[in-house]
Amino acid sequence: MNWSSWSEFFSMGGYGLYVWGSYAVVFLCIVAEVLLISNRRRTLEKQYGHIHDLNK
Amino acid sequence: MFIWIIKRDLLLAVRRQSDVLITLFFFIIVVSLFPLSVGPEMNLLRTMAPGVVWVAALLASMLSLGRMFSNDYLDGTLEQMLLSPQSLSILVLGKAFAHWIVSGVPLVLMAPVLGIQYDLPFDALLVLTGALLLGTPVLSLIGAIGAALTLGLRGGGVLVSLLVLPLYIPILIFGAGAVEANMAGIAFDAHLSLIGAFLLASLVFAPWAAAASLRVSLE
Amino acid sequence: MLQGINLACVRGDRELFRDINFSVEAGCLMQVSGPNGSGKTSLLRMLCGLSNPAAGEIRWCNTPVRSLEGEYFSDMTYIGHLSGTKDDLTVSENLRISSALAGVEISFSQAAEALAFIGLGGRDNLPVKVLSQGQRRRVALARLLVCKTTLWILDEPLVALDVAAVQLIKEVLERHLQQNGIVVMTTHQEIDITASSKMQLHLA
Amino acid sequence: MAINWFKYSSPASFYTLAGKMIPIFVIAAVIFLVAGLYIGFFVAPTDFQQGEAYRIIFIHVPAAWMSMFLYVVMAFWAAIGLAFNTRLSSMFATAIAPTGAMFTFLALWTGALWGKPMWGTWWVWDARLTSELILFFLYIGFMSLQAAIDDPRRADKAGAIIAIVGVVNIPIIYFSVQWWNTLHQGASVSINQAPAMASTMLTGMLVMVLASWMYSIAVILKRVRVIILERESHSAWVTELQKKGAV
């Protein structure tokens, strides 16, 4: 285990800003992408209600 | 058939002088903007000259790309071209060649004059013109693919530049690199031969790809 | 001989028509009729090879058109809604260039003769942009006089034409059919063209 | 039993197959991610040269590899779709593009953040970062072309052509940028002098690459399902699915 305490872990040897900055953006992008797809799916489903009646 | 396409396009260009002049004046304006922005300090301009001239040539030849096929598309001649017994790639090669003559060659002839504006030494001007002479046909050929893909799309003009600019980058690098190498006194023939290789490759592949894109766009 | 085997066409996600079968022999006129938006133009564009059918196959002299490519085009002339002429070029230049692109190089005199026949006598050196819509249509149809193809695919050739022109085109088509040519056309005006065999293809 | 691959080539049956596969890849992605992060942060030693900042490579390198790899896979599916006219493969290409663009952006972002502590500037005109930037433009070009065309069939084919032309040009662009970089800067500084890789660092990075693979497959399958629904909305099988509530 490299880190003696959590605070040292977050400071990341002084480079905390850069390391956590990049990891945060990666995490944000992944979440954003997944949300985008499910949002696209939800608008489709709303539309489906419409399409479904058409085909009846 | 190949000759007829070129004859027709050059006839059109002669009838409609403005297209040729617009491309040329755009090139001249863009190149002479830089000294105004960067300051008249000579050796700074000299180091910038190849890059500026090449980027201006890129943008100028892209200006008229949007119209390469769209006029024919609107008045139905493009359909007839697709239905001609001659293979479509040859006709597209003719179109690209005509586009090069209309928007490439004037730039090549004007480049030395503008080079003097940047106080380029004489042999650097020669290398610049030679590199442009080899490079501008590639711009028309690869541009033909972009023009064919974005046929009839709203905002097609902007989209062409987005599609085609990344593909121009090797030409830009070696074109500007050739002149810089010459000014730095190192051998520049490697650059020119690479542009030549790129020209041959695009002569073979670009018409075929542009023909395929035309068929896709006109389906 | 032109054959269509259970052709189908999808535009966007709407199916315009399906299972269309026909066979047009030499010397036969096929008229494609149907309400607007029933896919007449799409069918014609499919026949001339501009677009691929969603299903089925088109055969020219019993070989699929897809594998013929160049040869098929040298046997076929297609005149669509668009006139296929350049506004800045003069009438005779347009005619000579469009026929050259179709593989038949004609001289100035032949072009002048065809234009005279179609009723554009004195206007050889006028740029097309000054012509009326009817005259532009005549320039497009003038190509039929100079081309040496057996199959003609015409999309509403008679639109914007005056009575004299319609009569002229009727004669041209009849002469072509007598020489064992094939005509596939769409038109809304009822014109009776005497032909050895006539077919009617109605798209619902 | 012989798997009839063509059974899955029709969008309808692939839709349900993808539905079953997504959870598997999601779980795999999470497992690899946790393992990778654990190794990266708690097992791998601090680098004597770069201190702790080097830990960014655990996402920078996978992102860069994925961006390059996904473009090639996208071009592959686009070419298949163009050649065999199979709609599903073109849908795949359309589905891959956004994920590839995201990875390129991440590679650029993490590259910049790694460059700052190392060389003091956010952006280094290093050969690999520059070609990553150009790759980003290629992705944007592909996506904007497909967005500009309404008819999905034409969009697929046009996208396929630009993807194939792009993939042919990637090596050319990479070597010309590489060559351009050495000409101007004289390779003093470049990221590809990867620090001497301790074994744990390497394994950490490889596990992270696996995690990004699993993640990409899961996300792309998810997006393909949505695209299939969008394009097949008129067909009958979608409405039955809707009735069964299994959409």
XYZ file of C-alpha atoms in Angstrom:
726
model
C 0.000 0.000 0.000
C 1.653 3.242 -1.095
C -0.453 5.685 0.837
C -0.265 6.194 4.550
C -3.349 8.392 4.736
C -6.296 9.362 2.597
C -5.240 12.982 2.472
C -1.899 11.924 0.972
C -3.789 9.773 -1.501
C -5.834 12.717 -2.719
C -2.857 15.073 -2.876
C -1.185 12.468 -5.141
C 2.308 13.725 -4.463
C 1.348 17.266 -5.348
C -0.082 16.290 -8.749
C -3.586 15.708 -7.394
C -5.126 18.369 -9.602
C -3.873 16.785 -12.795
C -4.455 13.145 -11.917
C -7.909 13.642 -10.444
C -8.721 16.218 -13.095
C -8.230 13.707 -15.859
C -9.950 10.840 -14.011
C -12.922 13.088 -13.224
C -13.324 14.054 -16.886
C -13.103 10.425 -17.946
C -15.794 9.488 -15.449
C -17.959 12.438 -16.550
C -17.666 11.505 -20.230
C -18.653 7.892 -19.562
C -21.685 8.932 -17.525
C -22.628 11.545 -20.132
C -22.429 9.006 -22.950
C -24.600 6.472 -21.164
C -27.149 9.150 -20.253
C -27.215 10.397 -23.847
C -28.092 6.966 -25.153
C -30.849 6.317 -22.640
C -32.210 9.808 -23.279
C -32.240 9.070 -26.997
C -34.062 5.828 -26.191
C -36.640 7.626 -24.025
C -37.509 10.137 -26.767
C -37.888 7.150 -29.080
C -40.252 5.425 -26.693
C -42.380 8.558 -26.420
C -42.412 8.609 -30.198
C -43.271 4.901 -30.152
C -46.479 5.487 -28.396
C -47.308 7.512 -31.433
C -45.955 4.981 -33.960
C -47.544 2.072 -32.194
C -51.031 3.552 -32.531
C -50.411 4.169 -36.213
C -49.750 0.545 -36.907
C -52.743 -0.728 -35.054
C -15.085 11.940 -73.546
C -12.441 13.041 -71.038
C -11.537 15.912 -73.357
C -15.159 16.946 -73.771
C -15.665 17.313 -70.040
C -12.596 19.519 -69.735
C -13.548 21.514 -72.836
C -17.031 22.054 -71.442
C -15.850 23.130 -67.999
C -13.218 25.475 -69.387
C -15.815 26.947 -71.726
C -18.065 27.469 -68.705
C -15.199 29.029 -66.774
C -14.485 31.403 -69.646
C -18.150 32.311 -69.888
C -18.317 32.907 -66.167
C -15.055 34.723 -65.417
C -16.016 35.632 -61.877
C -15.373 32.163 -60.454
C -11.749 32.160 -61.533
C -11.106 35.694 -60.322
C -12.846 35.177 -56.989
C -10.565 32.255 -56.142
C -7.487 34.215 -57.170
C -8.392 37.373 -55.272
C -9.306 35.363 -52.195
C -5.826 33.844 -52.339
C -4.172 37.249 -52.713
C -6.187 38.840 -49.933
C -5.562 36.040 -47.454
C -1.833 36.058 -48.138
C -1.536 39.826 -47.786
C -3.560 39.871 -44.567
C -0.798 38.253 -42.567
C 1.800 41.015 -42.766
C -0.889 43.417 -41.545
C -1.618 41.222 -38.574
C 1.892 40.077 -37.737
C 3.790 43.261 -38.502
C 6.146 44.149 -41.366
C 9.253 42.699 -39.700
C 10.962 40.922 -42.602
C 12.691 37.826 -41.288
C 9.635 36.862 -39.251
C 7.568 37.106 -42.459
C 10.152 35.125 -44.347
C 9.916 32.177 -41.947
C 6.113 32.333 -42.088
C 5.819 32.714 -45.845
C 5.619 29.007 -46.927
C 3.002 28.167 -44.315
C 0.883 31.217 -45.096
C 0.981 30.718 -48.862
C 0.151 27.028 -48.554
C -2.764 27.521 -46.128
C -4.121 30.273 -48.374
C -3.828 27.953 -51.404
C -5.674 25.235 -49.486
C -8.534 27.554 -48.533
C -8.740 29.143 -51.982
C -9.023 25.826 -53.814
C -11.624 24.702 -51.286
C -13.692 27.788 -51.920
C -14.888 26.562 -55.307
C -15.150 22.878 -54.323
C -18.759 23.218 -53.303
C -19.682 24.293 -56.817
C -17.762 21.578 -58.602
C -20.775 19.263 -58.905
C -23.675 21.268 -57.528
C -24.317 23.251 -60.723
C -24.377 20.056 -62.780
C -26.573 18.435 -60.123
C -29.156 21.209 -60.334
C -29.475 21.331 -64.120
C -29.444 17.580 -64.725
C -26.135 17.296 -66.551
C -24.699 15.278 -63.670
C -27.370 12.599 -64.240
C -26.356 12.426 -67.885
C -22.735 12.056 -66.830
C -23.672 9.095 -64.657
C -25.438 7.536 -67.638
C -22.659 8.000 -70.150
C -20.978 4.874 -71.569
C -17.618 6.282 -70.475
C -16.685 5.185 -66.960
C -17.669 7.742 -64.344
C -14.184 7.853 -62.815
C -12.735 9.218 -66.061
C -15.385 11.914 -66.148
C -14.727 12.805 -62.520
C -11.017 12.936 -63.297
C -11.902 15.391 -66.065
C -13.970 17.482 -63.668
C -11.170 17.534 -61.097
C -8.638 18.444 -63.806
C -10.894 21.297 -64.978
C -11.280 22.448 -61.359
C -7.499 22.353 -60.981
C -7.000 24.492 -64.085
C -9.614 26.992 -62.925
C -8.602 27.256 -59.268
C -5.175 25.602 -59.019
C -3.039 26.974 -61.818
C -3.842 30.678 -61.166
C -2.623 30.169 -57.595
C 0.587 28.563 -58.801
C 1.242 31.458 -61.169
C 0.445 34.038 -58.504
C 2.469 32.405 -55.716
C 5.914 33.743 -56.785
C 4.551 37.277 -56.964
C 3.201 36.979 -53.448
C 6.443 35.316 -52.376
C 8.273 38.508 -53.228
C 5.908 40.323 -50.916
C 7.373 38.095 -48.181
C 10.943 38.720 -49.376
C 11.536 35.044 -50.182
C 14.882 34.310 -51.884
C 14.650 33.454 -55.575
C 15.241 29.679 -55.370
C 12.748 29.410 -52.503
C 10.194 30.963 -54.854
C 10.994 28.297 -57.436
C 10.581 25.499 -54.908
C 7.330 27.057 -53.673
C 5.909 27.182 -57.191
C 7.064 23.647 -57.939
C 5.545 22.293 -54.722
C 2.290 24.133 -55.402
C 2.253 22.827 -58.965
C 2.519 19.252 -57.633
C 0.241 19.786 -54.640
C -2.769 21.695 -56.029
C -3.985 18.833 -58.268
C -4.154 16.656 -55.155
C -6.303 19.324 -53.516
C -8.742 19.171 -56.439
C -8.762 15.361 -56.536
C -9.411 14.794 -52.822
C -11.733 17.782 -52.849
C -13.773 16.062 -55.566
C -14.547 13.269 -53.083
C -15.743 15.780 -50.498
C -17.781 17.698 -53.082
C -19.419 14.486 -54.330
C -20.296 13.322 -50.811
C -21.913 16.584 -49.749
C -23.906 17.052 -52.973
C -27.254 18.665 -52.427
C -26.865 18.935 -48.643
C -27.795 22.121 -46.893
C -24.631 23.658 -45.479
C -22.666 21.466 -47.874
C -19.992 24.102 -48.462
C -18.876 24.158 -44.841
C -19.153 20.403 -44.532
C -16.769 19.878 -47.472
C -14.006 21.770 -45.684
C -14.588 19.767 -42.498
C -14.362 16.498 -44.409
C -11.462 17.361 -46.635
C -9.099 19.495 -44.508
C -7.768 16.617 -42.383
C -6.923 14.794 -45.611
C -4.970 17.809 -46.923
C -2.614 17.864 -43.940
C 0.168 15.679 -45.397
C 0.259 17.870 -48.511
C 0.408 20.989 -46.340
C 3.242 19.559 -44.243
C 5.409 18.495 -47.148
C 4.551 21.500 -49.294
C 5.512 24.055 -46.665
C 8.345 21.790 -45.500
C 9.911 21.786 -48.967
C 10.235 25.558 -49.026
C 11.517 25.725 -45.458
C 14.073 23.032 -46.207
C 15.255 24.980 -49.210
C 15.573 28.161 -47.185
C 17.437 26.268 -44.504
C 19.737 24.953 -47.222
C 18.922 21.279 -46.724
C 17.782 19.068 -49.600
C 14.104 19.457 -50.426
C 13.722 16.789 -53.127
C 12.426 14.297 -50.560
C 9.442 16.551 -49.928
C 8.661 17.008 -53.598
C 8.908 13.290 -54.334
C 6.531 12.572 -51.447
C 4.024 15.084 -52.812
C 4.484 13.464 -56.211
C 3.779 10.053 -54.699
C 0.693 11.463 -53.016
C -0.383 12.936 -56.352
C -0.058 9.589 -58.119
C -1.942 7.768 -55.367
C -4.802 10.258 -55.418
C -4.852 10.219 -59.245
C -5.656 6.508 -58.990
C -7.947 6.328 -55.962
C -9.695 9.708 -55.744
C -11.689 9.495 -59.029
C -12.914 6.019 -58.132
C -13.982 7.132 -54.650
C -15.589 10.315 -56.000
C -17.491 8.285 -58.622
C -18.765 5.964 -55.898
C -19.818 8.962 -53.814
C -21.638 10.495 -56.795
C -23.597 7.284 -57.299
C -24.446 7.266 -53.598
C -25.532 10.908 -53.633
C -27.656 10.583 -56.734
C -29.435 7.389 -55.761
C -35.657 -6.350 -74.964
C -36.135 -4.842 -71.515
C -37.383 -6.978 -68.640
C -38.345 -6.067 -65.079
C -38.637 -8.955 -62.599
C -40.686 -8.320 -59.361
C -39.203 -4.893 -58.823
C -39.791 -3.083 -55.556
C -38.876 0.432 -54.464
C -38.589 1.896 -50.975
C -38.390 5.673 -50.549
C -37.326 6.574 -46.975
C -39.342 3.992 -45.052
C -42.367 4.036 -47.386
C -42.688 1.274 -49.959
C -43.826 2.851 -53.236
C -44.462 -0.335 -55.195
C -43.608 -4.025 -55.121
C -43.637 -7.071 -57.464
C -43.710 -5.059 -60.710
C -43.160 -7.382 -63.703
C -43.028 -6.391 -67.332
C -41.227 -7.239 -70.535
C -40.899 -4.767 -73.422
C -39.996 -6.185 -76.849
C -38.411 -4.292 -79.742
C -40.731 -1.819 -81.423
C -42.965 -1.583 -78.353
C -44.075 1.476 -76.412
C -44.663 1.126 -72.688
C -46.536 3.879 -70.945
C -46.166 4.134 -67.187
C -49.142 5.813 -65.588
C -50.340 6.440 -62.072
C -51.168 9.253 -59.668
C -48.525 11.665 -58.496
C -46.148 10.171 -55.951
C -46.886 6.610 -57.054
C -43.203 6.092 -57.927
C -43.267 6.616 -61.711
C -40.084 8.664 -61.712
C -38.435 6.291 -59.233
C -39.246 3.367 -61.523
C -37.761 5.168 -64.520
C -34.637 6.132 -62.594
C -34.326 2.493 -61.609
C -34.702 1.353 -65.213
C -31.939 3.628 -66.418
C -29.599 2.485 -63.645
C -29.475 5.700 -61.614
C -30.798 3.903 -58.535
C -30.884 0.274 -57.475
C -34.193 -1.515 -56.898
C -34.895 -2.511 -53.283
C -35.820 -5.942 -54.628
C -36.003 -7.689 -57.976
C -33.866 -7.221 -61.063
C -33.802 -5.422 -64.404
C -32.580 -7.250 -67.494
C -31.539 -5.810 -70.878
C -31.267 -8.499 -73.608
C -31.476 -11.098 -70.838
C -28.396 -9.917 -68.941
C -28.786 -8.096 -65.629
C -28.261 -4.368 -66.058
C -25.988 -4.256 -63.019
C -23.344 -6.363 -64.778
C -23.748 -4.531 -68.120
C -22.979 -1.016 -66.838
C -21.168 0.708 -69.756
C -22.759 -1.189 -72.659
C -26.265 -0.665 -71.335
C -25.696 3.079 -71.215
C -24.573 3.158 -74.827
C -27.911 1.538 -75.811
C -30.102 3.790 -73.663
C -31.038 7.457 -73.507
C -32.737 8.916 -70.459
C -34.465 12.302 -70.437
C -35.735 13.247 -66.997
C -37.522 16.271 -65.610
C -34.276 18.264 -65.584
C -33.308 19.549 -69.004
C -29.656 18.519 -68.745
C -28.497 21.755 -70.349
C -26.023 24.345 -69.106
C -27.455 27.866 -68.982
C -24.229 29.619 -69.977
C -23.583 27.505 -73.065
C -25.266 28.140 -76.393
C -27.940 25.782 -77.701
C -25.728 24.038 -80.249
C -22.835 23.695 -77.762
C -25.212 22.074 -75.291
C -26.446 19.629 -77.897
C -22.960 18.729 -79.128
C -21.558 18.281 -75.619
C -24.476 16.234 -74.295
C -24.377 13.921 -77.312
C -20.576 13.636 -77.020
C -21.022 12.617 -73.376
C -23.510 10.006 -74.575
C -20.826 8.653 -76.874
C -21.898 10.153 -80.215
C -19.747 13.051 -81.415
C -21.655 15.198 -83.910
C -20.502 18.102 -86.050
C -21.873 21.623 -85.966
C -23.907 21.024 -89.133
C -25.569 17.878 -87.725
C -26.419 19.804 -84.554
C -27.853 22.682 -86.585
C -29.922 20.270 -88.658
C -31.342 18.539 -85.547
C -32.141 21.893 -83.954
C -33.843 23.099 -87.130
C -35.958 19.937 -87.187
C -37.021 20.392 -83.558
C -38.068 23.988 -84.251
C -35.133 25.923 -82.773
C -33.830 26.931 -86.189
C -32.363 30.400 -85.743
C -31.440 30.020 -82.090
C -28.286 27.918 -82.392
C -25.986 30.498 -80.835
C -28.293 31.774 -78.110
C -27.294 30.902 -74.535
C -29.873 28.535 -73.061
C -30.630 30.886 -70.189
C -32.582 33.216 -72.492
C -34.824 30.384 -73.756
C -38.319 29.682 -72.455
C -39.090 26.489 -70.537
C -40.688 24.938 -73.639
C -37.648 25.744 -75.762
C -35.315 24.261 -73.158
C -37.420 21.105 -73.277
C -36.957 21.048 -77.048
C -33.168 21.313 -76.615
C -33.264 18.335 -74.266
C -35.460 16.352 -76.676
C -33.224 17.299 -79.619
C -30.813 14.764 -78.216
C -33.208 12.021 -79.335
C -32.618 13.044 -82.954
C -28.858 12.616 -82.806
C -28.485 9.658 -80.468
C -28.232 6.132 -81.892
C -29.681 4.239 -78.912
C -32.435 1.643 -79.110
C -33.991 2.181 -75.662
C -35.507 5.576 -74.814
C -36.615 6.267 -71.253
C -38.552 9.558 -71.162
C -39.971 11.103 -68.003
C -42.940 13.287 -69.033
C -41.303 14.456 -72.272
C -44.337 16.486 -73.355
C -44.542 18.801 -70.367
C -44.342 22.551 -71.283
C -44.444 21.751 -75.008
C -46.844 23.512 -77.386
C -49.093 21.603 -79.800
C -46.639 21.768 -82.712
C -43.850 20.371 -80.553
C -46.050 17.545 -79.258
C -46.816 16.590 -82.835
C -43.128 16.695 -83.713
C -42.184 14.462 -80.784
C -44.980 12.044 -81.715
C -43.439 11.655 -85.170
C -39.969 11.127 -83.743
C -41.225 8.443 -81.374
C -43.185 6.698 -84.108
C -40.167 6.682 -86.409
C -38.049 5.263 -83.565
C -40.586 2.519 -82.827
C -40.770 1.556 -86.498
C -37.027 1.053 -86.490
C -37.493 -1.522 -83.695
C -36.624 0.959 -80.973
C -38.167 0.734 -77.494
C -39.790 3.642 -75.668
C -40.685 3.698 -71.980
C -42.374 6.928 -71.049
C -44.624 8.567 -68.502
C -47.104 11.235 -69.556
C -50.288 12.747 -68.268
C -51.548 13.990 -71.629
C -53.357 11.325 -73.636
C -51.560 11.028 -76.988
C -52.170 8.165 -79.407
C -48.876 7.003 -80.842
C -49.295 4.311 -83.473
C -46.961 1.500 -82.483
C -46.797 -2.188 -83.347
C -47.415 -3.055 -79.695
C -48.335 -0.851 -76.791
C -48.302 -1.627 -73.088
C -49.727 0.139 -70.115
C -48.131 -0.204 -66.679
C -50.289 1.310 -63.974
C -48.724 1.983 -60.569
C -51.430 2.036 -57.883
C -24.725 -27.047 -33.368
C -23.718 -24.864 -36.313
C -24.305 -21.259 -35.424
C -26.056 -19.718 -38.363
C -24.358 -16.359 -38.337
C -26.693 -15.003 -40.914
C -29.541 -15.459 -38.493
C -27.990 -12.676 -36.439
C -27.297 -10.446 -39.374
C -30.895 -9.327 -39.558
C -31.529 -6.353 -37.277
C -34.515 -8.059 -35.647
C -32.698 -11.077 -34.247
C -29.548 -9.081 -33.504
C -31.612 -6.715 -31.385
C -32.532 -9.421 -28.886
C -29.035 -10.965 -29.010
C -27.460 -7.602 -28.201
C -29.958 -7.182 -25.393
C -28.650 -10.339 -23.739
C -24.980 -9.507 -24.303
C -24.918 -5.989 -22.871
C -25.161 -6.973 -19.169
C -22.272 -9.433 -19.618
C -19.984 -6.739 -21.003
C -21.083 -4.195 -18.425
C -20.178 -6.537 -15.584
C -16.851 -7.417 -17.232
C -16.099 -3.722 -17.722
C -16.786 -2.921 -14.068
C -14.643 -5.804 -12.843
C -11.689 -4.835 -15.041
C -12.101 -1.179 -14.141
C -11.984 -1.804 -10.422
C -9.034 -4.182 -10.804
C -7.201 -1.749 -13.051
C -7.728 1.209 -10.750
C -6.687 -0.830 -7.737
C -3.465 -1.934 -9.429
C -2.887 1.525 -10.825
C -3.255 3.387 -7.596
C -2.396 0.945 -4.871
C -0.020 -1.610 -6.297
C 2.047 0.269 -8.870
C 5.009 2.057 -7.214
C 5.597 5.756 -7.573
C 7.702 6.544 -10.601
C 11.149 7.884 -9.589
C 11.158 10.339 -12.491
C 7.604 11.616 -12.754
C 6.380 11.111 -9.211
C 2.666 10.381 -9.006
C 1.641 12.228 -12.169
C 2.472 9.229 -14.330
C -0.674 7.468 -13.063
C -2.562 9.346 -15.758
C -1.164 6.855 -18.280
C -3.658 4.327 -16.893
C -6.354 6.151 -18.806
C -4.373 8.154 -21.376
C -2.855 5.151 -23.144
C -6.053 3.013 -23.209
C -8.007 6.023 -24.524
C -5.444 6.662 -27.269
C -5.343 2.997 -28.300
C -9.141 2.731 -28.231
C -9.575 5.856 -30.355
C -7.264 4.469 -33.053
C -8.693 0.927 -32.804
C -12.342 2.056 -32.894
C -11.752 4.115 -36.052
C -10.357 1.077 -37.821
C -13.264 -1.091 -36.591
C -15.709 1.609 -37.695
C -14.121 1.756 -41.155
C -14.244 -2.058 -41.309
C -17.974 -2.229 -40.550
C -18.648 0.706 -42.868
C -16.808 -1.064 -45.700
C -18.765 -4.276 -45.070
C -22.010 -2.281 -45.087
C -21.021 -0.572 -48.354
C -19.880 -3.775 -50.071
C -22.618 -6.181 -48.984
C -25.335 -3.612 -48.541
C -26.106 -5.039 -45.104
C -27.876 -2.347 -43.081
C -26.791 -3.769 -39.723
C -23.068 -3.287 -40.341
C -23.625 0.331 -41.392
C -25.633 0.841 -38.212
C -22.641 -0.567 -36.317
C -20.332 1.983 -37.933
C -22.692 4.800 -37.016
C -22.875 3.498 -33.457
C -19.082 3.268 -33.034
C -18.288 6.835 -34.124
C -19.448 8.753 -31.004
C -17.618 6.379 -28.639
C -14.465 6.672 -30.743
C -14.730 10.465 -30.739
C -15.167 10.416 -26.977
C -12.027 8.334 -26.503
C -10.077 10.682 -28.784
C -11.244 13.652 -26.742
C -10.278 11.848 -23.533
C -6.867 10.993 -24.960
C -6.313 14.662 -25.820
C -7.590 15.873 -22.456
C -5.564 13.446 -20.370
C -2.543 14.055 -22.662
C -2.770 17.767 -21.959
C -3.185 17.223 -18.228
C -0.197 14.901 -18.231
C 1.861 17.356 -20.287
C 1.311 20.220 -17.840
C 3.288 18.773 -14.883
C 5.871 17.188 -17.179
C 6.652 20.017 -19.582
C 4.897 22.972 -18.084
C 2.564 23.549 -21.069
C -0.923 22.275 -21.594
C -0.396 21.477 -25.269
C 2.743 19.901 -26.710
C 2.987 19.620 -30.511
C 4.092 16.070 -30.080
C 3.637 13.779 -33.085
C 1.217 11.420 -31.348
C -0.894 14.134 -29.734
C -1.129 15.973 -33.058
C -2.237 12.896 -34.996
C -4.724 12.248 -32.190
C -6.111 15.741 -32.824
C -6.407 15.030 -36.565
C -8.119 11.732 -35.765
C -10.598 13.766 -33.730
C -11.313 15.898 -36.835
C -11.861 12.729 -38.880
C -14.406 11.490 -36.356
C -16.180 14.859 -36.324
C -16.207 14.877 -40.132
C -17.754 11.407 -40.229
C -20.438 12.232 -37.677
C -21.353 15.605 -39.170
C -21.613 14.092 -42.677
C -23.978 11.421 -41.381
C -25.968 14.009 -39.456
C -26.314 16.237 -42.533
C -27.915 13.533 -44.675
C -31.554 12.699 -43.923
C -31.954 9.479 -45.850
C -30.317 6.815 -43.614
C -29.313 4.659 -46.570
C -27.389 7.458 -48.249
C -25.957 8.561 -44.912
C -24.556 5.071 -44.308
C -22.944 4.835 -47.726
C -21.557 8.369 -47.713
C -20.202 7.816 -44.185
C -18.663 4.546 -45.324
C -16.769 6.232 -48.147
C -15.381 8.992 -45.931
C -14.468 6.401 -43.259
C -12.589 4.271 -45.796
C -10.811 7.290 -47.269
C -10.018 8.348 -43.688
C -8.643 4.993 -42.613
C -6.422 4.854 -45.709
C -5.077 8.286 -44.800
C -4.435 7.625 -41.088
C -0.997 6.012 -41.551
C -0.046 8.713 -44.071
C -1.094 11.450 -41.677
C 0.657 9.736 -38.758
C 3.981 9.395 -40.542
C 3.874 12.851 -42.073
C 3.165 14.344 -38.635
C 5.904 12.159 -37.129
C 8.275 13.331 -39.839
C 7.183 16.930 -39.441
C 7.759 16.681 -35.680
C 11.286 15.391 -35.976
C 12.073 18.038 -38.611
C 11.050 20.971 -36.446
C 11.655 19.977 -32.864
C 14.281 17.302 -33.243
C 12.670 14.570 -31.147
C 13.783 16.096 -27.793
C 10.520 15.562 -26.094
C 7.839 13.043 -26.896
C 5.423 10.941 -24.966
C 6.472 7.740 -26.621
C 9.582 7.607 -24.418
C 7.371 5.702 -22.022
C 9.031 5.550 -18.603
C 10.754 2.231 -17.833
C 7.618 0.202 -17.192
C 7.604 -1.660 -13.943
C 5.660 -4.896 -14.425
C 2.813 -3.782 -12.181
C 2.421 -0.556 -14.154
C 2.186 -2.559 -17.373
C -0.390 -4.983 -16.010
C -2.361 -2.076 -14.576
C -2.472 -0.436 -17.951
C -3.378 -3.628 -19.796
C -6.238 -4.296 -17.385
C -7.444 -0.771 -17.994
C -7.296 -1.417 -21.758
C -9.465 -4.494 -21.253
C -11.848 -2.417 -19.158
C -12.126 0.171 -21.946
C -12.744 -2.598 -24.485
C -15.583 -4.074 -22.453
C -17.006 -0.635 -21.846
C -16.888 0.274 -25.546
C -18.575 -2.944 -26.610
C -21.334 -2.460 -24.043
C -21.934 1.176 -25.015
C -21.799 0.484 -28.746
C -24.231 -2.419 -28.458
C -26.543 -0.216 -26.443
C -26.394 2.503 -29.103
C -26.841 0.012 -31.942
C -30.052 -1.189 -30.324
C -31.364 2.385 -30.248
C -30.352 2.956 -33.862
C -32.057 -0.291 -34.879
C -35.242 0.882 -33.176
C -35.009 4.282 -34.825
C -34.577 2.871 -38.293
C -36.839 -0.147 -38.030
C -39.705 1.689 -36.356
C -41.972 1.035 -39.319
C -41.372 -2.709 -39.471
C -43.730 -5.179 -37.925
C -41.339 -6.884 -35.528
C -40.859 -3.678 -33.620
C -44.560 -3.282 -32.898
C -44.873 -6.849 -31.564
C -41.900 -6.140 -29.333
C -43.677 -3.015 -28.230
C -46.832 -4.984 -27.439
C -44.863 -7.512 -25.383
C -43.308 -4.534 -23.599
C -39.863 -5.963 -24.280
C -38.504 -2.942 -26.138
